[in-house]
PDB file of C-alpha atoms and ligand atoms in Angstrom:
ATOM      1  CA  MET U   1     125.286 133.307  47.350  1.00  0.00           C
ATOM      2  CA  GLN U   2     125.456 131.321  44.410  1.00  0.00           C
ATOM      3  CA  HIS U   3     125.988 132.512  41.304  1.00  0.00           C
ATOM      4  CA  LEU U   4     126.360 130.829  37.787  1.00  0.00           C
ATOM      5  CA  ILE U   5     129.721 132.101  36.415  1.00  0.00           C
ATOM      6  CA  ALA U   6     130.466 128.723  34.566  1.00  0.00           C
ATOM      7  CA  THR U   7     128.753 125.520  34.490  1.00  0.00           C
ATOM      8  CA  ASN U   8     131.405 123.538  37.510  1.00  0.00           C
ATOM      9  CA  ASP U   9     129.481 125.969  39.202  1.00  0.00           C
ATOM     10  CA  PHE U  10     126.992 123.831  39.334  1.00  0.00           C
ATOM     11  CA  SER U  11     127.249 120.523  40.882  1.00  0.00           C
ATOM     12  CA  ILE U  12     125.855 117.110  38.472  1.00  0.00           C
ATOM     13  CA  GLU U  13     122.844 116.849  41.164  1.00  0.00           C
ATOM     14  CA  GLN U  14     122.054 120.900  40.413  1.00  0.00           C
ATOM     15  CA  ILE U  15     121.814 120.379  36.989  1.00  0.00           C
ATOM     16  CA  ASN U  16     119.797 117.515  36.699  1.00  0.00           C
ATOM     17  CA  ASN U  17     117.471 119.583  39.063  1.00  0.00           C
ATOM     18  CA  ILE U  18     117.848 121.985  36.571  1.00  0.00           C
ATOM     19  CA  LEU U  19     116.811 120.071  33.482  1.00  0.00           C
ATOM     20  CA  GLN U  20     114.427 118.364  35.248  1.00  0.00           C
ATOM     21  CA  ASP U  21     112.386 122.239  36.084  1.00  0.00           C
ATOM     22  CA  ALA U  22     113.448 123.439  32.523  1.00  0.00           C
ATOM     23  CA  ALA U  23     110.970 119.982  31.813  1.00  0.00           C
ATOM     24  CA  ARG U  24     108.980 121.432  34.591  1.00  0.00           C
ATOM     25  CA  PHE U  25     108.460 124.599  32.684  1.00  0.00           C
ATOM     26  CA  LYS U  26     108.190 122.948  29.638  1.00  0.00           C
ATOM     27  CA  ASN U  27     105.105 120.982  30.247  1.00  0.00           C
ATOM     28  CA  ASN U  28     103.577 122.768  32.203  1.00  0.00           C
ATOM     29  CA  GLY U  29     104.180 126.170  30.970  1.00  0.00           C
ATOM     30  CA  TYR U  30     103.881 129.755  33.446  1.00  0.00           C
ATOM     31  CA  MET U  31     103.941 129.587  36.876  1.00  0.00           C
ATOM     32  CA  PRO U  32     103.702 133.424  37.891  1.00  0.00           C
ATOM     33  CA  ALA U  33     103.651 133.017  41.198  1.00  0.00           C
ATOM     34  CA  LEU U  34     106.925 131.975  41.642  1.00  0.00           C
ATOM     35  CA  LEU U  35     109.519 134.806  41.560  1.00  0.00           C
ATOM     36  CA  ARG U  36     107.124 138.321  42.324  1.00  0.00           C
ATOM     37  CA  ASN U  37     108.436 140.575  44.497  1.00  0.00           C
ATOM     38  CA  LYS U  38     111.844 139.491  42.182  1.00  0.00           C
ATOM     39  CA  LEU U  39     113.532 141.724  40.911  1.00  0.00           C
ATOM     40  CA  LEU U  40     116.876 141.632  38.143  1.00  0.00           C
ATOM     41  CA  PHE U  41     119.010 143.665  36.418  1.00  0.00           C
ATOM     42  CA  THR U  42     120.010 142.835  32.646  1.00  0.00           C
ATOM     43  CA  LEU U  43     123.906 144.643  31.710  1.00  0.00           C
ATOM     44  CA  PHE U  44     124.146 143.317  28.027  1.00  0.00           C
ATOM     45  CA  PHE U  45     127.748 145.025  27.148  1.00  0.00           C
ATOM     46  CA  GLU U  46     127.718 143.069  23.617  1.00  0.00           C
ATOM     47  CA  ASN U  47     124.699 143.148  21.706  1.00  0.00           C
ATOM     48  CA  SER U  48     121.983 139.850  21.810  1.00  0.00           C
ATOM     49  CA  THR U  49     119.151 138.806  20.502  1.00  0.00           C
ATOM     50  CA  ARG U  50     118.292 135.534  22.148  1.00  0.00           C
ATOM     51  CA  THR U  51     120.338 135.859  25.164  1.00  0.00           C
ATOM     52  CA  ARG U  52     119.106 138.950  26.127  1.00  0.00           C
ATOM     53  CA  SER U  53     115.405 137.828  25.001  1.00  0.00           C
ATOM     54  CA  SER U  54     115.397 134.480  26.689  1.00  0.00           C
ATOM     55  CA  PHE U  55     116.284 135.944  30.184  1.00  0.00           C
ATOM     56  CA  GLU U  56     113.743 138.661  30.376  1.00  0.00           C
ATOM     57  CA  VAL U  57     111.325 136.103  28.726  1.00  0.00           C
ATOM     58  CA  ALA U  58     111.711 134.098  31.476  1.00  0.00           C
ATOM     59  CA  ALA U  59     111.747 136.014  34.285  1.00  0.00           C
ATOM     60  CA  LYS U  60     109.068 137.573  33.262  1.00  0.00           C
ATOM     61  CA  LYS U  61     106.694 133.849  33.203  1.00  0.00           C
ATOM     62  CA  LEU U  62     107.721 133.210  36.555  1.00  0.00           C
ATOM     63  CA  GLY U  63     105.891 137.579  38.030  1.00  0.00           C
ATOM     64  CA  ALA U  64     110.050 138.571  38.080  1.00  0.00           C
ATOM     65  CA  SER U  65     110.953 142.082  37.492  1.00  0.00           C
ATOM     66  CA  VAL U  66     113.766 143.236  34.666  1.00  0.00           C
ATOM     67  CA  ILE U  67     115.038 146.113  34.232  1.00  0.00           C
ATOM     68  CA  HIS U  68     117.383 146.682  31.992  1.00  0.00           C
ATOM     69  CA  LEU U  69     120.102 148.570  31.977  1.00  0.00           C
ATOM     70  CA  ASP U  70     121.575 150.262  28.925  1.00  0.00           C
ATOM     71  CA  PRO U  71     125.625 150.100  29.132  1.00  0.00           C
ATOM     72  CA  SER U  72     125.917 152.779  26.228  1.00  0.00           C
ATOM     73  CA  LYS U  73     122.805 155.248  28.360  1.00  0.00           C
ATOM     74  CA  SER U  74     124.647 154.159  31.685  1.00  0.00           C
ATOM     75  CA  SER U  75     127.371 156.407  33.641  1.00  0.00           C
ATOM     76  CA  THR U  76     130.067 154.005  32.470  1.00  0.00           C
ATOM     77  CA  SER U  77     129.743 155.448  29.894  1.00  0.00           C
ATOM     78  CA  LYS U  78     130.856 158.944  32.159  1.00  0.00           C
ATOM     79  CA  GLY U  79     133.881 156.756  33.203  1.00  0.00           C
ATOM     80  CA  GLU U  80     132.331 155.302  35.880  1.00  0.00           C
ATOM     81  CA  THR U  81     133.815 151.162  36.294  1.00  0.00           C
ATOM     82  CA  ILE U  82     132.250 148.965  36.051  1.00  0.00           C
ATOM     83  CA  GLU U  83     132.609 147.605  39.468  1.00  0.00           C
ATOM     84  CA  ASP U  84     130.886 150.714  41.447  1.00  0.00           C
ATOM     85  CA  THR U  85     128.145 150.093  38.440  1.00  0.00           C
ATOM     86  CA  PHE U  86     127.700 147.373  40.296  1.00  0.00           C
ATOM     87  CA  VAL U  87     128.297 148.698  43.872  1.00  0.00           C
ATOM     88  CA  ASN U  88     124.849 150.854  42.730  1.00  0.00           C
ATOM     89  CA  LEU U  89     122.776 148.244  40.933  1.00  0.00           C
ATOM     90  CA  GLY U  90     123.322 145.822  44.731  1.00  0.00           C
ATOM     91  CA  ALA U  91     122.356 148.754  46.664  1.00  0.00           C
ATOM     92  CA  MET U  92     119.161 148.667  44.933  1.00  0.00           C
ATOM     93  CA  HIS U  93     119.065 145.264  46.566  1.00  0.00           C
ATOM     94  CA  PRO U  94     118.305 143.613  43.382  1.00  0.00           C
ATOM     95  CA  ASN U  95     118.371 139.427  43.786  1.00  0.00           C
ATOM     96  CA  GLY U  96     120.187 139.365  41.105  1.00  0.00           C
ATOM     97  CA  VAL U  97     122.309 140.692  38.077  1.00  0.00           C
ATOM     98  CA  ILE U  98     122.276 139.214  34.640  1.00  0.00           C
ATOM     99  CA  ILE U  99     126.096 140.281  32.098  1.00  0.00           C
ATOM    100  CA  ARG U 100     127.127 140.013  29.160  1.00  0.00           C
ATOM    101  CA  HIS U 101     130.626 141.020  28.668  1.00  0.00           C
ATOM    102  CA  SER U 102     133.233 141.254  26.485  1.00  0.00           C
ATOM    103  CA  SER U 103     135.834 140.544  29.468  1.00  0.00           C
ATOM    104  CA  ASN U 104     136.507 136.720  30.268  1.00  0.00           C
ATOM    105  CA  GLU U 105     137.153 138.045  34.199  1.00  0.00           C
ATOM    106  CA  ILE U 106     134.344 140.128  34.674  1.00  0.00           C
ATOM    107  CA  PRO U 107     131.151 138.216  35.939  1.00  0.00           C
ATOM    108  CA  GLN U 108     133.183 136.109  38.028  1.00  0.00           C
ATOM    109  CA  ALA U 109     135.173 139.299  39.660  1.00  0.00           C
ATOM    110  CA  LEU U 110     131.595 140.881  40.091  1.00  0.00           C
ATOM    111  CA  ALA U 111     129.760 137.606  41.855  1.00  0.00           C
ATOM    112  CA  ASP U 112     133.023 138.176  44.454  1.00  0.00           C
ATOM    113  CA  MET U 113     132.174 141.196  45.610  1.00  0.00           C
ATOM    114  CA  ASN U 114     128.635 139.343  47.022  1.00  0.00           C
ATOM    115  CA  MET U 115     126.472 142.648  47.055  1.00  0.00           C
ATOM    116  CA  ALA U 116     124.778 140.428  44.814  1.00  0.00           C
ATOM    117  CA  PRO U 117     123.614 136.631  42.443  1.00  0.00           C
ATOM    118  CA  VAL U 118     125.341 137.280  39.206  1.00  0.00           C
ATOM    119  CA  ILE U 119     124.355 135.134  36.241  1.00  0.00           C
ATOM    120  CA  ASN U 120     127.063 135.047  33.432  1.00  0.00           C
ATOM    121  CA  ALA U 121     125.054 136.133  30.239  1.00  0.00           C
ATOM    122  CA  GLY U 122     128.153 135.756  28.137  1.00  0.00           C
ATOM    123  CA  ALA U 123     131.903 136.282  29.055  1.00  0.00           C
ATOM    124  CA  GLY U 124     135.021 136.889  26.311  1.00  0.00           C
ATOM    125  CA  ASN U 125     135.883 133.350  24.931  1.00  0.00           C
ATOM    126  CA  TYR U 126     135.154 131.865  28.554  1.00  0.00           C
ATOM    127  CA  ALA U 127     132.406 130.819  29.673  1.00  0.00           C
ATOM    128  CA  HIS U 128     128.315 130.798  28.398  1.00  0.00           C
ATOM    129  CA  PRO U 129     126.757 128.799  30.549  1.00  0.00           C
ATOM    130  CA  THR U 130     123.083 128.932  30.086  1.00  0.00           C
ATOM    131  CA  GLN U 131     123.900 128.020  26.701  1.00  0.00           C
ATOM    132  CA  ALA U 132     125.824 125.785  27.583  1.00  0.00           C
ATOM    133  CA  LEU U 133     122.543 124.481  29.859  1.00  0.00           C
ATOM    134  CA  LEU U 134     120.069 124.669  26.900  1.00  0.00           C
ATOM    135  CA  ASP U 135     122.370 122.432  24.785  1.00  0.00           C
ATOM    136  CA  LEU U 136     122.553 119.253  27.218  1.00  0.00           C
ATOM    137  CA  PHE U 137     118.896 119.663  27.441  1.00  0.00           C
ATOM    138  CA  THR U 138     117.929 119.821  24.102  1.00  0.00           C
ATOM    139  CA  LEU U 139     120.332 117.088  23.758  1.00  0.00           C
ATOM    140  CA  GLN U 140     118.601 114.919  26.709  1.00  0.00           C
ATOM    141  CA  GLU U 141     115.549 115.584  25.473  1.00  0.00           C
ATOM    142  CA  HIS U 142     116.451 114.137  21.662  1.00  0.00           C
ATOM    143  CA  PHE U 143     118.456 111.556  22.156  1.00  0.00           C
ATOM    144  CA  GLY U 144     117.224 110.465  26.000  1.00  0.00           C
ATOM    145  CA  SER U 145     120.183 109.025  27.618  1.00  0.00           C
ATOM    146  CA  LEU U 146     123.555 111.013  26.307  1.00  0.00           C
ATOM    147  CA  GLU U 147     125.977 108.359  27.089  1.00  0.00           C
ATOM    148  CA  GLY U 148     128.918 107.458  24.657  1.00  0.00           C
ATOM    149  CA  LYS U 149     127.237 109.809  22.462  1.00  0.00           C
ATOM    150  CA  HIS U 150     130.016 111.970  20.475  1.00  0.00           C
ATOM    151  CA  VAL U 151     129.264 115.370  19.320  1.00  0.00           C
ATOM    152  CA  ALA U 152     131.661 117.221  16.786  1.00  0.00           C
ATOM    153  CA  ILE U 153     132.045 121.319  17.092  1.00  0.00           C
ATOM    154  CA  VAL U 154     132.548 122.535  14.090  1.00  0.00           C
ATOM    155  CA  GLY U 155     134.195 126.411  13.604  1.00  0.00           C
ATOM    156  CA  ASP U 156     135.572 129.357  15.768  1.00  0.00           C
ATOM    157  CA  ILE U 157     136.320 127.126  18.372  1.00  0.00           C
ATOM    158  CA  ALA U 158     139.540 128.970  19.650  1.00  0.00           C
ATOM    159  CA  ASN U 159     137.223 132.673  19.970  1.00  0.00           C
ATOM    160  CA  SER U 160     133.940 131.056  21.350  1.00  0.00           C
ATOM    161  CA  ARG U 161     132.640 130.884  24.339  1.00  0.00           C
ATOM    162  CA  VAL U 162     129.937 128.287  24.147  1.00  0.00           C
ATOM    163  CA  ALA U 163     132.730 126.190  23.044  1.00  0.00           C
ATOM    164  CA  SER U 164     134.345 126.493  25.968  1.00  0.00           C
ATOM    165  CA  SER U 165     131.591 126.057  28.039  1.00  0.00           C
ATOM    166  CA  ALA U 166     130.187 122.900  25.599  1.00  0.00           C
ATOM    167  CA  ILE U 167     133.794 121.380  25.811  1.00  0.00           C
ATOM    168  CA  SER U 168     133.304 121.732  30.213  1.00  0.00           C
ATOM    169  CA  LEU U 169     129.955 119.941  30.904  1.00  0.00           C
ATOM    170  CA  LEU U 170     129.283 117.625  27.907  1.00  0.00           C
ATOM    171  CA  PRO U 171     132.127 114.942  29.228  1.00  0.00           C
ATOM    172  CA  ARG U 172     130.134 116.121  32.551  1.00  0.00           C
ATOM    173  CA  PHE U 173     126.672 113.766  30.990  1.00  0.00           C
ATOM    174  CA  GLY U 174     129.139 111.195  29.402  1.00  0.00           C
ATOM    175  CA  VAL U 175     129.593 112.979  25.490  1.00  0.00           C
ATOM    176  CA  LYS U 176     132.633 112.762  24.105  1.00  0.00           C
ATOM    177  CA  VAL U 177     133.595 115.534  22.361  1.00  0.00           C
ATOM    178  CA  SER U 178     134.807 115.936  19.444  1.00  0.00           C
ATOM    179  CA  LEU U 179     136.568 118.894  17.933  1.00  0.00           C
ATOM    180  CA  VAL U 180     136.940 119.946  14.002  1.00  0.00           C
ATOM    181  CA  ALA U 181     138.425 123.949  12.666  1.00  0.00           C
ATOM    182  CA  PRO U 182     141.104 124.329  10.736  1.00  0.00           C
ATOM    183  CA  ALA U 183     144.228 124.913  12.361  1.00  0.00           C
ATOM    184  CA  PRO U 184     143.933 129.530  12.749  1.00  0.00           C
ATOM    185  CA  PHE U 185     139.992 128.657  14.502  1.00  0.00           C
ATOM    186  CA  MET U 186     141.703 125.909  16.407  1.00  0.00           C
ATOM    187  CA  PRO U 187     142.342 125.673  20.746  1.00  0.00           C
ATOM    188  CA  ILE U 188     146.407 126.137  20.905  1.00  0.00           C
ATOM    189  CA  GLU U 189     145.720 123.448  23.406  1.00  0.00           C
ATOM    190  CA  THR U 190     143.959 120.789  23.719  1.00  0.00           C
ATOM    191  CA  LYS U 191     143.761 116.783  24.891  1.00  0.00           C
ATOM    192  CA  LEU U 192     140.235 116.433  23.052  1.00  0.00           C
ATOM    193  CA  THR U 193     140.498 114.219  19.554  1.00  0.00           C
ATOM    194  CA  HIS U 194     140.360 117.222  16.876  1.00  0.00           C
ATOM    195  CA  TYR U 195     140.402 117.355  13.058  1.00  0.00           C
ATOM    196  CA  GLU U 196     140.776 119.402  10.451  1.00  0.00           C
ATOM    197  CA  LYS U 197     137.860 117.838   7.926  1.00  0.00           C
ATOM    198  CA  LEU U 198     135.116 117.245   8.383  1.00  0.00           C
ATOM    199  CA  GLU U 199     134.820 114.344   6.366  1.00  0.00           C
ATOM    200  CA  ASP U 200     137.127 112.910   8.876  1.00  0.00           C
ATOM    201  CA  VAL U 201     134.383 112.279  11.462  1.00  0.00           C
ATOM    202  CA  ILE U 202     131.255 112.674  10.072  1.00  0.00           C
ATOM    203  CA  ASP U 203     130.355 108.566  10.619  1.00  0.00           C
ATOM    204  CA  LYS U 204     131.249 108.957  13.628  1.00  0.00           C
ATOM    205  CA  VAL U 205     129.289 111.502  15.667  1.00  0.00           C
ATOM    206  CA  ASP U 206     125.439 111.704  16.093  1.00  0.00           C
ATOM    207  CA  VAL U 207     125.599 116.012  16.747  1.00  0.00           C
ATOM    208  CA  ILE U 208     127.030 118.495  14.826  1.00  0.00           C
ATOM    209  CA  MET U 209     127.665 121.538  16.745  1.00  0.00           C
ATOM    210  CA  SER U 210     128.648 124.507  14.145  1.00  0.00           C
ATOM    211  CA  LEU U 211     129.803 127.781  15.709  1.00  0.00           C
ATOM    212  CA  ARG U 212     129.774 130.838  14.000  1.00  0.00           C
ATOM    213  CA  ALA U 213     133.747 132.755  13.127  1.00  0.00           C
ATOM    214  CA  GLN U 214     133.498 135.608  15.768  1.00  0.00           C
ATOM    215  CA  LEU U 215     134.507 138.110  13.777  1.00  0.00           C
ATOM    216  CA  GLU U 216     134.562 140.769  17.112  1.00  0.00           C
ATOM    217  CA  ARG U 217     136.937 138.618  18.820  1.00  0.00           C
ATOM    218  CA  HIS U 218     139.081 138.122  15.507  1.00  0.00           C
ATOM    219  CA  LYS U 219     142.515 141.249  16.220  1.00  0.00           C
ATOM    220  CA  THR U 220     143.258 141.386  12.639  1.00  0.00           C
ATOM    221  CA  PRO U 221     141.343 139.712   9.838  1.00  0.00           C
ATOM    222  CA  ILE U 222     141.594 135.656   9.985  1.00  0.00           C
ATOM    223  CA  PHE U 223     140.158 134.570   6.330  1.00  0.00           C
ATOM    224  CA  GLU U 224     139.114 137.191   4.006  1.00  0.00           C
ATOM    225  CA  ASP U 225     137.023 134.397   2.371  1.00  0.00           C
ATOM    226  CA  TYR U 226     134.601 133.331   4.478  1.00  0.00           C
ATOM    227  CA  ASP U 227     133.738 130.949   1.199  1.00  0.00           C
ATOM    228  CA  THR U 228     136.710 129.253   0.391  1.00  0.00           C
ATOM    229  CA  TYR U 229     135.785 128.764   4.093  1.00  0.00           C
ATOM    230  CA  ALA U 230     132.125 127.841   3.687  1.00  0.00           C
ATOM    231  CA  SER U 231     133.031 125.399   0.465  1.00  0.00           C
ATOM    232  CA  HIS U 232     135.070 122.535   3.574  1.00  0.00           C
ATOM    233  CA  TYR U 233     132.188 123.779   6.909  1.00  0.00           C
ATOM    234  CA  CYS U 234     129.739 125.058   5.935  1.00  0.00           C
ATOM    235  CA  ILE U 235     126.761 122.046   6.956  1.00  0.00           C
ATOM    236  CA  THR U 236     124.863 121.287   4.023  1.00  0.00           C
ATOM    237  CA  PRO U 237     122.494 118.584   2.210  1.00  0.00           C
ATOM    238  CA  LYS U 238     125.861 116.879   0.644  1.00  0.00           C
ATOM    239  CA  VAL U 239     128.163 117.126   3.775  1.00  0.00           C
ATOM    240  CA  LEU U 240     125.043 115.302   5.608  1.00  0.00           C
ATOM    241  CA  GLY U 241     123.744 113.242   3.585  1.00  0.00           C
ATOM    242  CA  ASP U 242     121.173 110.701   4.703  1.00  0.00           C
ATOM    243  CA  ARG U 243     122.473 110.727   8.131  1.00  0.00           C
ATOM    244  CA  ASP U 244     121.217 110.487  11.427  1.00  0.00           C
ATOM    245  CA  ILE U 245     123.094 113.220  12.964  1.00  0.00           C
ATOM    246  CA  ILE U 246     121.721 116.492  14.654  1.00  0.00           C
ATOM    247  CA  ILE U 247     122.676 119.897  14.058  1.00  0.00           C
ATOM    248  CA  MET U 248     122.694 122.588  16.327  1.00  0.00           C
ATOM    249  CA  HIS U 249     124.548 126.615  16.350  1.00  0.00           C
ATOM    250  CA  PRO U 250     123.789 128.664  18.740  1.00  0.00           C
ATOM    251  CA  GLY U 251     123.397 131.315  16.766  1.00  0.00           C
ATOM    252  CA  PRO U 252     123.108 133.414  15.161  1.00  0.00           C
ATOM    253  CA  VAL U 253     124.171 131.829  12.159  1.00  0.00           C
ATOM    254  CA  MET U 254     126.088 133.161   9.629  1.00  0.00           C
ATOM    255  CA  ARG U 255     123.699 131.284   6.798  1.00  0.00           C
ATOM    256  CA  ASN U 256     125.545 129.433   4.325  1.00  0.00           C
ATOM    257  CA  ILE U 257     128.911 129.722   6.068  1.00  0.00           C
ATOM    258  CA  ASP U 258     127.622 127.527   9.011  1.00  0.00           C
ATOM    259  CA  ILE U 259     124.474 125.835   7.653  1.00  0.00           C
ATOM    260  CA  SER U 260     122.811 126.458   4.437  1.00  0.00           C
ATOM    261  CA  ASP U 261     119.245 127.470   3.658  1.00  0.00           C
ATOM    262  CA  GLU U 262     118.368 123.815   3.264  1.00  0.00           C
ATOM    263  CA  ILE U 263     119.739 122.350   6.393  1.00  0.00           C
ATOM    264  CA  LEU U 264     118.240 125.126   8.144  1.00  0.00           C
ATOM    265  CA  ASN U 265     114.993 123.948   6.945  1.00  0.00           C
ATOM    266  CA  ASP U 266     115.400 120.776   7.261  1.00  0.00           C
ATOM    267  CA  ASN U 267     113.734 118.572  10.588  1.00  0.00           C
ATOM    268  CA  ARG U 268     117.342 117.295  11.732  1.00  0.00           C
ATOM    269  CA  CYS U 269     118.049 120.793  12.359  1.00  0.00           C
ATOM    270  CA  LYS U 270     117.668 122.310  16.067  1.00  0.00           C
ATOM    271  CA  VAL U 271     118.853 125.652  15.916  1.00  0.00           C
ATOM    272  CA  LEU U 272     115.285 127.354  16.736  1.00  0.00           C
ATOM    273  CA  THR U 273     114.597 124.092  19.244  1.00  0.00           C
ATOM    274  CA  GLN U 274     117.064 125.339  21.271  1.00  0.00           C
ATOM    275  CA  VAL U 275     115.999 128.648  21.393  1.00  0.00           C
ATOM    276  CA  THR U 276     112.952 127.563  22.803  1.00  0.00           C
ATOM    277  CA  ASN U 277     114.158 125.700  25.227  1.00  0.00           C
ATOM    278  CA  GLY U 278     116.504 127.678  26.448  1.00  0.00           C
ATOM    279  CA  VAL U 279     113.599 129.887  27.890  1.00  0.00           C
ATOM    280  CA  PHE U 280     112.509 126.914  30.065  1.00  0.00           C
ATOM    281  CA  VAL U 281     116.506 126.370  31.314  1.00  0.00           C
ATOM    282  CA  ARG U 282     116.927 130.237  32.059  1.00  0.00           C
ATOM    283  CA  MET U 283     113.741 130.236  34.166  1.00  0.00           C
ATOM    284  CA  ALA U 284     114.805 126.592  35.741  1.00  0.00           C
ATOM    285  CA  VAL U 285     118.133 128.550  36.196  1.00  0.00           C
ATOM    286  CA  LEU U 286     116.242 131.577  37.756  1.00  0.00           C
ATOM    287  CA  LYS U 287     114.356 129.802  40.258  1.00  0.00           C
ATOM    288  CA  MET U 288     117.650 127.987  41.722  1.00  0.00           C
ATOM    289  CA  LEU U 289     119.735 131.284  41.964  1.00  0.00           C
ATOM    290  CA  LEU U 290     116.430 133.340  43.345  1.00  0.00           C
ATOM    291  CA  LEU U 291     114.602 130.460  45.189  1.00  0.00           C
ATOM    292  CA  ASP U 292     116.662 127.707  45.774  1.00  0.00           C
ATOM    293  CA  SER U 293     120.303 128.892  46.893  1.00  0.00           C
TER     294      SER U 293
HETATM  295  N1   CP G   1     123.956 132.256  21.512  1.00  0.00           N
HETATM  296  C1   CP G   1     123.284 133.482  21.666  1.00  0.00           C
HETATM  297  O1   CP G   1     124.301 133.776  22.667  1.00  0.00           O
HETATM  298  O2   CP G   1     123.065 134.494  20.933  1.00  0.00           O
HETATM  299  P1   CP G   1     122.641 135.728  21.232  1.00  0.00           P
HETATM  300  O3   CP G   1     124.327 136.933  21.484  1.00  0.00           O
HETATM  301  O4   CP G   1     121.815 136.380  20.034  1.00  0.00           O
HETATM  302  O5   CP G   1     122.509 136.020  22.606  1.00  0.00           O
END
């Protein structure tokens, strides 16, 4: 039984197959018979706009049925453990369970029970594998070969599962990753090149991947004043100039703190392309896990 907890669960060959399938889905549209009779549960213990709806759209485009279990209305709120919830869902024989949780370990722990394929839709600051795959697809769509391309990840890297997954996936495809953040947002240990100031690296990069401050993961407020933070890290026309750099962000964007209104409307900004591509990449992931494995 194959699960997707982190991108390292997939070989390069499998990831290339996902990228090729995603491109086919993007070019050819719906394949409503492919996952007919397949059943998926979605279980989101943290809020989501993009990932949950993208998985649901992807599943429906392939003909799968999706049942969403709202944790606030599930029996976990009556004290049932998440493992027991998962066992009971497993007893209904789904073809996959898509889960988001604040814990880094829960998706892997459920996968280890081998009741159903588990797809991690975001776990703590550990991993968000389908975000990394859709980012890889978006980069490949824009650049073709990624060998030697340079991505600067800017923002709250220490608390970001998007950063963790990008740092683990992108170098497997020849991409150099550098980190840009103030000290409290920088991982305590990193082997990657890192900078406190964006101006020290901006002329060397092809891509800026901006990240939101993960306020929900800060035990105490890190910055009182995000306007001061923004004056150093917000991607604005003044910061970007006329450089041929694409701007990415997983969303939700904190407007004028992460990226300015003007840059969100600039054609170098790929934020909505990432969302569009997320559906096709998740279609390809579902095909791989539910049909090809
Ligand atoms: N990119 C992302 O995970 O967004 P959501 O939190 O809206 O799913």
